[in-house]
PDB file of C-alpha atoms in Angstrom:
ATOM      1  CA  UNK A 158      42.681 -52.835  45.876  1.00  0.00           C
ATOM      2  CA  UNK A 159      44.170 -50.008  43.506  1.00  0.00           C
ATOM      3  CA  UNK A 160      41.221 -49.647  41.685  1.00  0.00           C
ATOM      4  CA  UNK A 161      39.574 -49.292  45.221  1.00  0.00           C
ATOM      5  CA  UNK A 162      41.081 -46.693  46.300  1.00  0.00           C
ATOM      6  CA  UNK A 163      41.154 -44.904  43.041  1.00  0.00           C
ATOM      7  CA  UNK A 164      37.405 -45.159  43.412  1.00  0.00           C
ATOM      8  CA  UNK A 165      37.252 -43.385  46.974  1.00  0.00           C
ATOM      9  CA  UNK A 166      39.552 -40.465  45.628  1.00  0.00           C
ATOM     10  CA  UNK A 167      37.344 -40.120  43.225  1.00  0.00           C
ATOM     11  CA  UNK A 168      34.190 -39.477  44.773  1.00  0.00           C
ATOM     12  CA  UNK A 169      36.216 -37.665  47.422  1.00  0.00           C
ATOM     13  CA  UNK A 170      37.373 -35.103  44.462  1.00  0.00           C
ATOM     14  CA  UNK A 171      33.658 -34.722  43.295  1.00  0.00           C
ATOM     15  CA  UNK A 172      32.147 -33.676  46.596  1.00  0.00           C
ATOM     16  CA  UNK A 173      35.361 -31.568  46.713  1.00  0.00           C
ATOM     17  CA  UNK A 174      34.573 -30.192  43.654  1.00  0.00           C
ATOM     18  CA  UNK A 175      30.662 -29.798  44.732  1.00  0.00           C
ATOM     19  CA  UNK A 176      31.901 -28.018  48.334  1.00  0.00           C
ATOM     20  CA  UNK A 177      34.300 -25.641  46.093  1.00  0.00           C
ATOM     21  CA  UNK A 178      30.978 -25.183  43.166  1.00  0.00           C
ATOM     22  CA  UNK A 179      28.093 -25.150  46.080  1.00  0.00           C
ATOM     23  CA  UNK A 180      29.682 -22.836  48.463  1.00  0.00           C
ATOM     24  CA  UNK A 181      29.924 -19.729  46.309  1.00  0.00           C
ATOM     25  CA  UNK A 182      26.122 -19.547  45.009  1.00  0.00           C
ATOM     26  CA  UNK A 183      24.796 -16.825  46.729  1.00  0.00           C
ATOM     27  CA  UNK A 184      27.961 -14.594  44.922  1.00  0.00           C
ATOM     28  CA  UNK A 185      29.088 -15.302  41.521  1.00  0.00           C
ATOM     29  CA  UNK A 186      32.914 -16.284  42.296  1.00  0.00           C
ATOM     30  CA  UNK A 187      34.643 -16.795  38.836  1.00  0.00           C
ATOM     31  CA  UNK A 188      37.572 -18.061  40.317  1.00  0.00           C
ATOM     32  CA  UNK A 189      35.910 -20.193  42.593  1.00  0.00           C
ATOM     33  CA  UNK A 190      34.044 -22.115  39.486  1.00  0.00           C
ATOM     34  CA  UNK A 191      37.195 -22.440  37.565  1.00  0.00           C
ATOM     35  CA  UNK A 192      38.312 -24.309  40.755  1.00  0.00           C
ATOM     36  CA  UNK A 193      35.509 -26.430  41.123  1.00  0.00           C
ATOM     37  CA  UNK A 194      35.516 -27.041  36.958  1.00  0.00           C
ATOM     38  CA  UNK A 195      39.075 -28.242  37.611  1.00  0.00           C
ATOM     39  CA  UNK A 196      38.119 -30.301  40.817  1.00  0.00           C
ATOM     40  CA  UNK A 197      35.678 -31.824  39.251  1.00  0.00           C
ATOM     41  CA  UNK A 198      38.338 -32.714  36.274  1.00  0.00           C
ATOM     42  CA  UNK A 199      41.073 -34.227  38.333  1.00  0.00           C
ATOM     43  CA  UNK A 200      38.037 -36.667  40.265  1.00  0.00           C
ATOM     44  CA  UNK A 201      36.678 -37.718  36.350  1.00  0.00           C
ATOM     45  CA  UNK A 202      40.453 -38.564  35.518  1.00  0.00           C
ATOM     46  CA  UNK A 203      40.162 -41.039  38.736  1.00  0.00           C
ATOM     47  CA  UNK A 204      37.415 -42.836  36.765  1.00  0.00           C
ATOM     48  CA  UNK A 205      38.997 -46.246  35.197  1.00  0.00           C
ATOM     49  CA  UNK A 206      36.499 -48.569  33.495  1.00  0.00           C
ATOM     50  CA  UNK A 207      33.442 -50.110  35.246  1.00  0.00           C
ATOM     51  CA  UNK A 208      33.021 -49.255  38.958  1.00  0.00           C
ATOM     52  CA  UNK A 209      33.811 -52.508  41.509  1.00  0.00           C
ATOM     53  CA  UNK A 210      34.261 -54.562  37.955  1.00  0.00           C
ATOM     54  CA  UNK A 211      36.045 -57.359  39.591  1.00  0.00           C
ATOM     55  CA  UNK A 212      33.109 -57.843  42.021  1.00  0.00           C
ATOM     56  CA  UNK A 213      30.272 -58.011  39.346  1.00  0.00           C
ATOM     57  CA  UNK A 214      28.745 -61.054  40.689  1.00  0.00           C
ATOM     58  CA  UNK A 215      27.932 -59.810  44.145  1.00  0.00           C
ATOM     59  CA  UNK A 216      25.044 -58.408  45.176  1.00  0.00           C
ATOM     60  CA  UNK A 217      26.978 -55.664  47.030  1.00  0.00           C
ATOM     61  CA  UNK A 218      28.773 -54.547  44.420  1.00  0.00           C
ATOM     62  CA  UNK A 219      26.080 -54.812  41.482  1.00  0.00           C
ATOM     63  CA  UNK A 220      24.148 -51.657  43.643  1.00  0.00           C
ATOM     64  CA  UNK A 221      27.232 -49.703  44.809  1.00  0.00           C
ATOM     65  CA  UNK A 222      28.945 -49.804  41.041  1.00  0.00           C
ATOM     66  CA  UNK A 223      25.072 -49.033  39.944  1.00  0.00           C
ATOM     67  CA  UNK A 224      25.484 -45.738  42.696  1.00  0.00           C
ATOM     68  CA  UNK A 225      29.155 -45.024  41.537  1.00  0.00           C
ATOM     69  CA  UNK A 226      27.980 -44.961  37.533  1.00  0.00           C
ATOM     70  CA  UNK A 227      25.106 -42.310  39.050  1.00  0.00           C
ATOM     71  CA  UNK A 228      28.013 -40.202  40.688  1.00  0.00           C
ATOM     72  CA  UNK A 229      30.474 -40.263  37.712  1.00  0.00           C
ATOM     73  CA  UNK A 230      27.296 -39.298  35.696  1.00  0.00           C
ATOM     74  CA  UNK A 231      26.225 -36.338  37.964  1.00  0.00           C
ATOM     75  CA  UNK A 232      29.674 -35.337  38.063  1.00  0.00           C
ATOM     76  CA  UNK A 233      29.624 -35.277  33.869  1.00  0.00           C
ATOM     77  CA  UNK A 234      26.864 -33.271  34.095  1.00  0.00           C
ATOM     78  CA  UNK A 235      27.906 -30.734  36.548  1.00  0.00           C
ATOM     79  CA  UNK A 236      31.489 -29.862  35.435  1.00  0.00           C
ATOM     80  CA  UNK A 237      29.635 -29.619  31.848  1.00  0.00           C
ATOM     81  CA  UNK A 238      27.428 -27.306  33.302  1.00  0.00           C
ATOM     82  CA  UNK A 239      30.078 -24.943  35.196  1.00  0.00           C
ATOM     83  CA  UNK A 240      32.052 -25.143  31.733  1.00  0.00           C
ATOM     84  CA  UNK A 241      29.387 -24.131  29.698  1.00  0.00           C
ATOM     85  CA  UNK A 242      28.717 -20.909  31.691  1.00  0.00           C
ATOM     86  CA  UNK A 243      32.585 -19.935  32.179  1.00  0.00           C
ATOM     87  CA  UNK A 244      32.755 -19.816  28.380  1.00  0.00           C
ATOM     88  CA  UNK A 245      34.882 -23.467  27.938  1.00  0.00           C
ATOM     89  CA  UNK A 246      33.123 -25.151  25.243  1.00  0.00           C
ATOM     90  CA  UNK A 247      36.000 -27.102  24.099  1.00  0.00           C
ATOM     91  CA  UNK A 248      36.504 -28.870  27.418  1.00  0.00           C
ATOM     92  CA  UNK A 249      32.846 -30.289  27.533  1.00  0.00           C
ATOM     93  CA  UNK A 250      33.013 -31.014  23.958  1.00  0.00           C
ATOM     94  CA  UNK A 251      36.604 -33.511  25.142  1.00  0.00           C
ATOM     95  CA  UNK A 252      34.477 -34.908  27.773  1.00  0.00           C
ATOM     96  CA  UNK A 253      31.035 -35.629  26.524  1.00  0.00           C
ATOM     97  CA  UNK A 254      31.153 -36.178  22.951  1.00  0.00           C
ATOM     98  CA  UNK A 255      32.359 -39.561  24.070  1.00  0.00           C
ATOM     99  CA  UNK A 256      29.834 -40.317  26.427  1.00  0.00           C
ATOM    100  CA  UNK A 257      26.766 -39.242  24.431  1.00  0.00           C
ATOM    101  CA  UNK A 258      28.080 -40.740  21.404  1.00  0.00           C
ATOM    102  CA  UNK A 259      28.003 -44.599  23.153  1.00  0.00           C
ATOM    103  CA  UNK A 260      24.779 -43.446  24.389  1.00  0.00           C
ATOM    104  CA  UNK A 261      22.610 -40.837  23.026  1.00  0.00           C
ATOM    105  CA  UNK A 262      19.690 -41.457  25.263  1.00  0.00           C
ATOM    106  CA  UNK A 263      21.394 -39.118  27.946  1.00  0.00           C
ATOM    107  CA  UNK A 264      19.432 -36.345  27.139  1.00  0.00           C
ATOM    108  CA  UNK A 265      21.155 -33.913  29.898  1.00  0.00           C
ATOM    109  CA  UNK A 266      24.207 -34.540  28.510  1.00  0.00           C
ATOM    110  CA  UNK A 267      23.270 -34.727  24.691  1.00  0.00           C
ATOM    111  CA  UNK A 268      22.357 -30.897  25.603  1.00  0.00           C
ATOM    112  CA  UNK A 269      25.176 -29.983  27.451  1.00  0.00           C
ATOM    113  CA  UNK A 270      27.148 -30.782  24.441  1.00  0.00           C
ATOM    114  CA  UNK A 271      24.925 -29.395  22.047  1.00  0.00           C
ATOM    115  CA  UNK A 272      25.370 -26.224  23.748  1.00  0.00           C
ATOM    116  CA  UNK A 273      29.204 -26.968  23.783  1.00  0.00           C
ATOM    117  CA  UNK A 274      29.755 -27.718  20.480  1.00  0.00           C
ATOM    118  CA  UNK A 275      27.411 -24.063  19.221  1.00  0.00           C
ATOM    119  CA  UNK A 276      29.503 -22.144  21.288  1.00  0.00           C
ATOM    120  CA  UNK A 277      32.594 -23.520  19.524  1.00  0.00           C
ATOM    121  CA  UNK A 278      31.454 -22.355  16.516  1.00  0.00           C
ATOM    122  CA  UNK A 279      30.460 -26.154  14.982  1.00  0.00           C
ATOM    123  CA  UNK A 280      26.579 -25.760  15.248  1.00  0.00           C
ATOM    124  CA  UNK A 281      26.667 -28.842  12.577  1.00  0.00           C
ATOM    125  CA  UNK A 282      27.401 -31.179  14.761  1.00  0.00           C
ATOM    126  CA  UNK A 283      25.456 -29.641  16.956  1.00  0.00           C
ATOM    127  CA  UNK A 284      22.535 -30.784  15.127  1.00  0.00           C
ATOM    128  CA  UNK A 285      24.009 -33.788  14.378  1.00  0.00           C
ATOM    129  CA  UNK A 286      24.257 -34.604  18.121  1.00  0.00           C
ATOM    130  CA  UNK A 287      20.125 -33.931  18.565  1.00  0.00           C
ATOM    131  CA  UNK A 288      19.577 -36.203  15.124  1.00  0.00           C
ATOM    132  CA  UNK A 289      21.254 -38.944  16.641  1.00  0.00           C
ATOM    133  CA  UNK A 290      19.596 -38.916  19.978  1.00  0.00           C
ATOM    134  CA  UNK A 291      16.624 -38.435  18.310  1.00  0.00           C
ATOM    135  CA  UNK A 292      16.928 -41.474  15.632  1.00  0.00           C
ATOM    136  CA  UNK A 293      18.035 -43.572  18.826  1.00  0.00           C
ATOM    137  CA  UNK A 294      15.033 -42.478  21.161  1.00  0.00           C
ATOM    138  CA  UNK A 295      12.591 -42.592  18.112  1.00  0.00           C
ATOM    139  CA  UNK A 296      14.095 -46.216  17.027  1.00  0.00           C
ATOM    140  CA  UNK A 297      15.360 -48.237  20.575  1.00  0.00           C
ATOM    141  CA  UNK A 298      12.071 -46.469  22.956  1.00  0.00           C
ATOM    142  CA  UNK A 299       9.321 -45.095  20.562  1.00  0.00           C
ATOM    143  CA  UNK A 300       9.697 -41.811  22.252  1.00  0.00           C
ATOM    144  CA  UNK A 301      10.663 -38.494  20.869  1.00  0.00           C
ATOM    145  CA  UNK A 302      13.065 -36.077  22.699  1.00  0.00           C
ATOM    146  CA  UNK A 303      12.242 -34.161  25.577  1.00  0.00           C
ATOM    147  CA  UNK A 304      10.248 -30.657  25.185  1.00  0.00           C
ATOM    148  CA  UNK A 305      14.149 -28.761  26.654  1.00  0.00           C
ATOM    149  CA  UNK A 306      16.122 -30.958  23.751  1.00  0.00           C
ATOM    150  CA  UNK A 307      13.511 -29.984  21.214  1.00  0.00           C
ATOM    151  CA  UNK A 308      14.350 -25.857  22.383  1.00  0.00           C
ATOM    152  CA  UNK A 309      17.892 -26.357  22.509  1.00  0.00           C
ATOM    153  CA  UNK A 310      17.637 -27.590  18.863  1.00  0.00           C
ATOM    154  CA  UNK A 311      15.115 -24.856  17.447  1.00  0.00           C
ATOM    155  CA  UNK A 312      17.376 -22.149  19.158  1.00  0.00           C
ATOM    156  CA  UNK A 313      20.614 -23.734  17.477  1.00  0.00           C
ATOM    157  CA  UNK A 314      18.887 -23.611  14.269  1.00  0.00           C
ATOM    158  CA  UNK A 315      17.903 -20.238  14.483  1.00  0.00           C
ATOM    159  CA  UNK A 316      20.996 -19.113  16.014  1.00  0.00           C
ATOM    160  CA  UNK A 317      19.639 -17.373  19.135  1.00  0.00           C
ATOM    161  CA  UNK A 318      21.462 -15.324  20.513  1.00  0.00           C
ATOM    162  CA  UNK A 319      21.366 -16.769  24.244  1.00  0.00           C
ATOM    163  CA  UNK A 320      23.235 -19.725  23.240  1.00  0.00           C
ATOM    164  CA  UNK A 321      26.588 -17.221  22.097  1.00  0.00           C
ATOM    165  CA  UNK A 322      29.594 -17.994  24.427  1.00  0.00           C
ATOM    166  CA  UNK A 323      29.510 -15.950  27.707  1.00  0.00           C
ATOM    167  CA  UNK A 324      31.756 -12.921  27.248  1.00  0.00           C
ATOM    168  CA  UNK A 325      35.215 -13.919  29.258  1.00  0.00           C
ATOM    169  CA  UNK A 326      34.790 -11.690  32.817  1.00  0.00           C
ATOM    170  CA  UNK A 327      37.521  -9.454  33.335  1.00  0.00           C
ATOM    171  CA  UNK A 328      38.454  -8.765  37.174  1.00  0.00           C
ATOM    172  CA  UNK A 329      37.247  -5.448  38.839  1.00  0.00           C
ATOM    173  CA  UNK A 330      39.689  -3.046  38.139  1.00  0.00           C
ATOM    174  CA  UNK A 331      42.205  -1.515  40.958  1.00  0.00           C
ATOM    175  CA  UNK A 332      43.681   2.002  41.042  1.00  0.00           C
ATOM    176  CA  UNK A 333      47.425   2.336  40.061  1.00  0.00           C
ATOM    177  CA  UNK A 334      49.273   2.189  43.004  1.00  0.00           C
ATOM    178  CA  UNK A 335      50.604   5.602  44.076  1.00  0.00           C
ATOM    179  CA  UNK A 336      54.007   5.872  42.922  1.00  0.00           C
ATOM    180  CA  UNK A 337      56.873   6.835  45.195  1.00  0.00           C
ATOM    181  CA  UNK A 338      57.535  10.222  43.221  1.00  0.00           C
ATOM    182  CA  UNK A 339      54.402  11.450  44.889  1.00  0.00           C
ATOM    183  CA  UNK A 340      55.762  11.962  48.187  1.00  0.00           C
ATOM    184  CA  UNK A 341      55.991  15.505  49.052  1.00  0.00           C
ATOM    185  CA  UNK A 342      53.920  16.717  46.421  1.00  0.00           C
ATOM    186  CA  UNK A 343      50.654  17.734  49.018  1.00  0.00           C
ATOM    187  CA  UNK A 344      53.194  20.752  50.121  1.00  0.00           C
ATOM    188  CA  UNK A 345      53.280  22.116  46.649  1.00  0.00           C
ATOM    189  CA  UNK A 346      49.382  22.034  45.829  1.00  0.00           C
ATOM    190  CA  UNK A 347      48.357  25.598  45.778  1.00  0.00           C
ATOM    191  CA  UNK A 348      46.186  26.379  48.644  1.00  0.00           C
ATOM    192  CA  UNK A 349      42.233  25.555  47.628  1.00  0.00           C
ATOM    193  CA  UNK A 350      40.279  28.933  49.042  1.00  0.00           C
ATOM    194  CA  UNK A 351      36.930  28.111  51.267  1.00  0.00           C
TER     195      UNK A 351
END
């Protein structure tokens, strides 16, 4: 059905965006990742509701929408990612503070936005982000964050200085082009002596 083929698109447009992302690592191409950032966007907006939702009682479907949740997920997590490092914090805080806040557990993405939401200058809720996942882990699972959540939150409460926003890249710079009143003007150089 619709929601079918929505769901094909969408994965197409994440291993897009993972071709565009993926085939640039070996040079740093900023244009490339705000491509890929953006590919990985437009397959996210795809995303409807539960994967296959109409299908819930079959077998089939139960492990492919299980596979398609993983995807959408990994996708979350690696147009965060991108976004953090181009400098977009306000983008991953629009598409993970949802997420994390109907489940905190996901401690990859908890991060992600904890990062996100520093380098937009609200390091509050920042730390309100890691207190939540931490009163949910602690309360639900017994368990306490993970050793990388537990950095993330001592360097956002200390304010260290690799968490500050990337400064924006500027493109190389080019030499003015030569303007036309230049012709001619080799003929009326004075001679250089050897």
């Amino acid at each position: 059905g619709r929601g079918d083929q929505g769901l094909r698109r969408a994965a197409a447009g994440v291993r897009a965006a993972r071709a565009r992302h993926h085939g640039h690592h070996d040079v740093r191409d900023l244009a490339a990742d705000h491509e890929a950032a953006d590919l990985y966007g437009a397959a996210l907006a795809r995303w409807a509701g539960e994967p296959l939702a109409d299908f819930a009682d079959r077998q089939w479907a139960t492990v492919e929408a299980a596979r398609l949740s993983q995807l959408r997920l990994a996708a979350l997590t690696e147009r965060a990612q991108l976004l953090v490092t181009l400098g977009r914090p306000h983008d991953v805080v629009a598409d993970l503070d949802p997420v994390v806040g109907a489940d905190p557990t996901q401690e990859t993405l908890a991060g992600l936005l904890m990062s996100a939401l520093y380098q937009a200058g609200r390091q509050a809720d920042a730390l309100e982000v890691y207190a939540r996942n931490r009163t949910v882990l602690d309360d639900e699972l017994g368990l306490e964050p993970s050793a990388a959540l537990r950095a993330l939150h001592q360097k956002i409460l200390t304010q260290d200085a690799s968490l500050s926003p990337p400064e924006p890249e500027r493109p190389p710079q080019r030499p003015a082009p030569a303007s036309s009143d230049t012709a001619g003007r080799a003929s009326r150089l004075p001679a250089v002596p050897r």
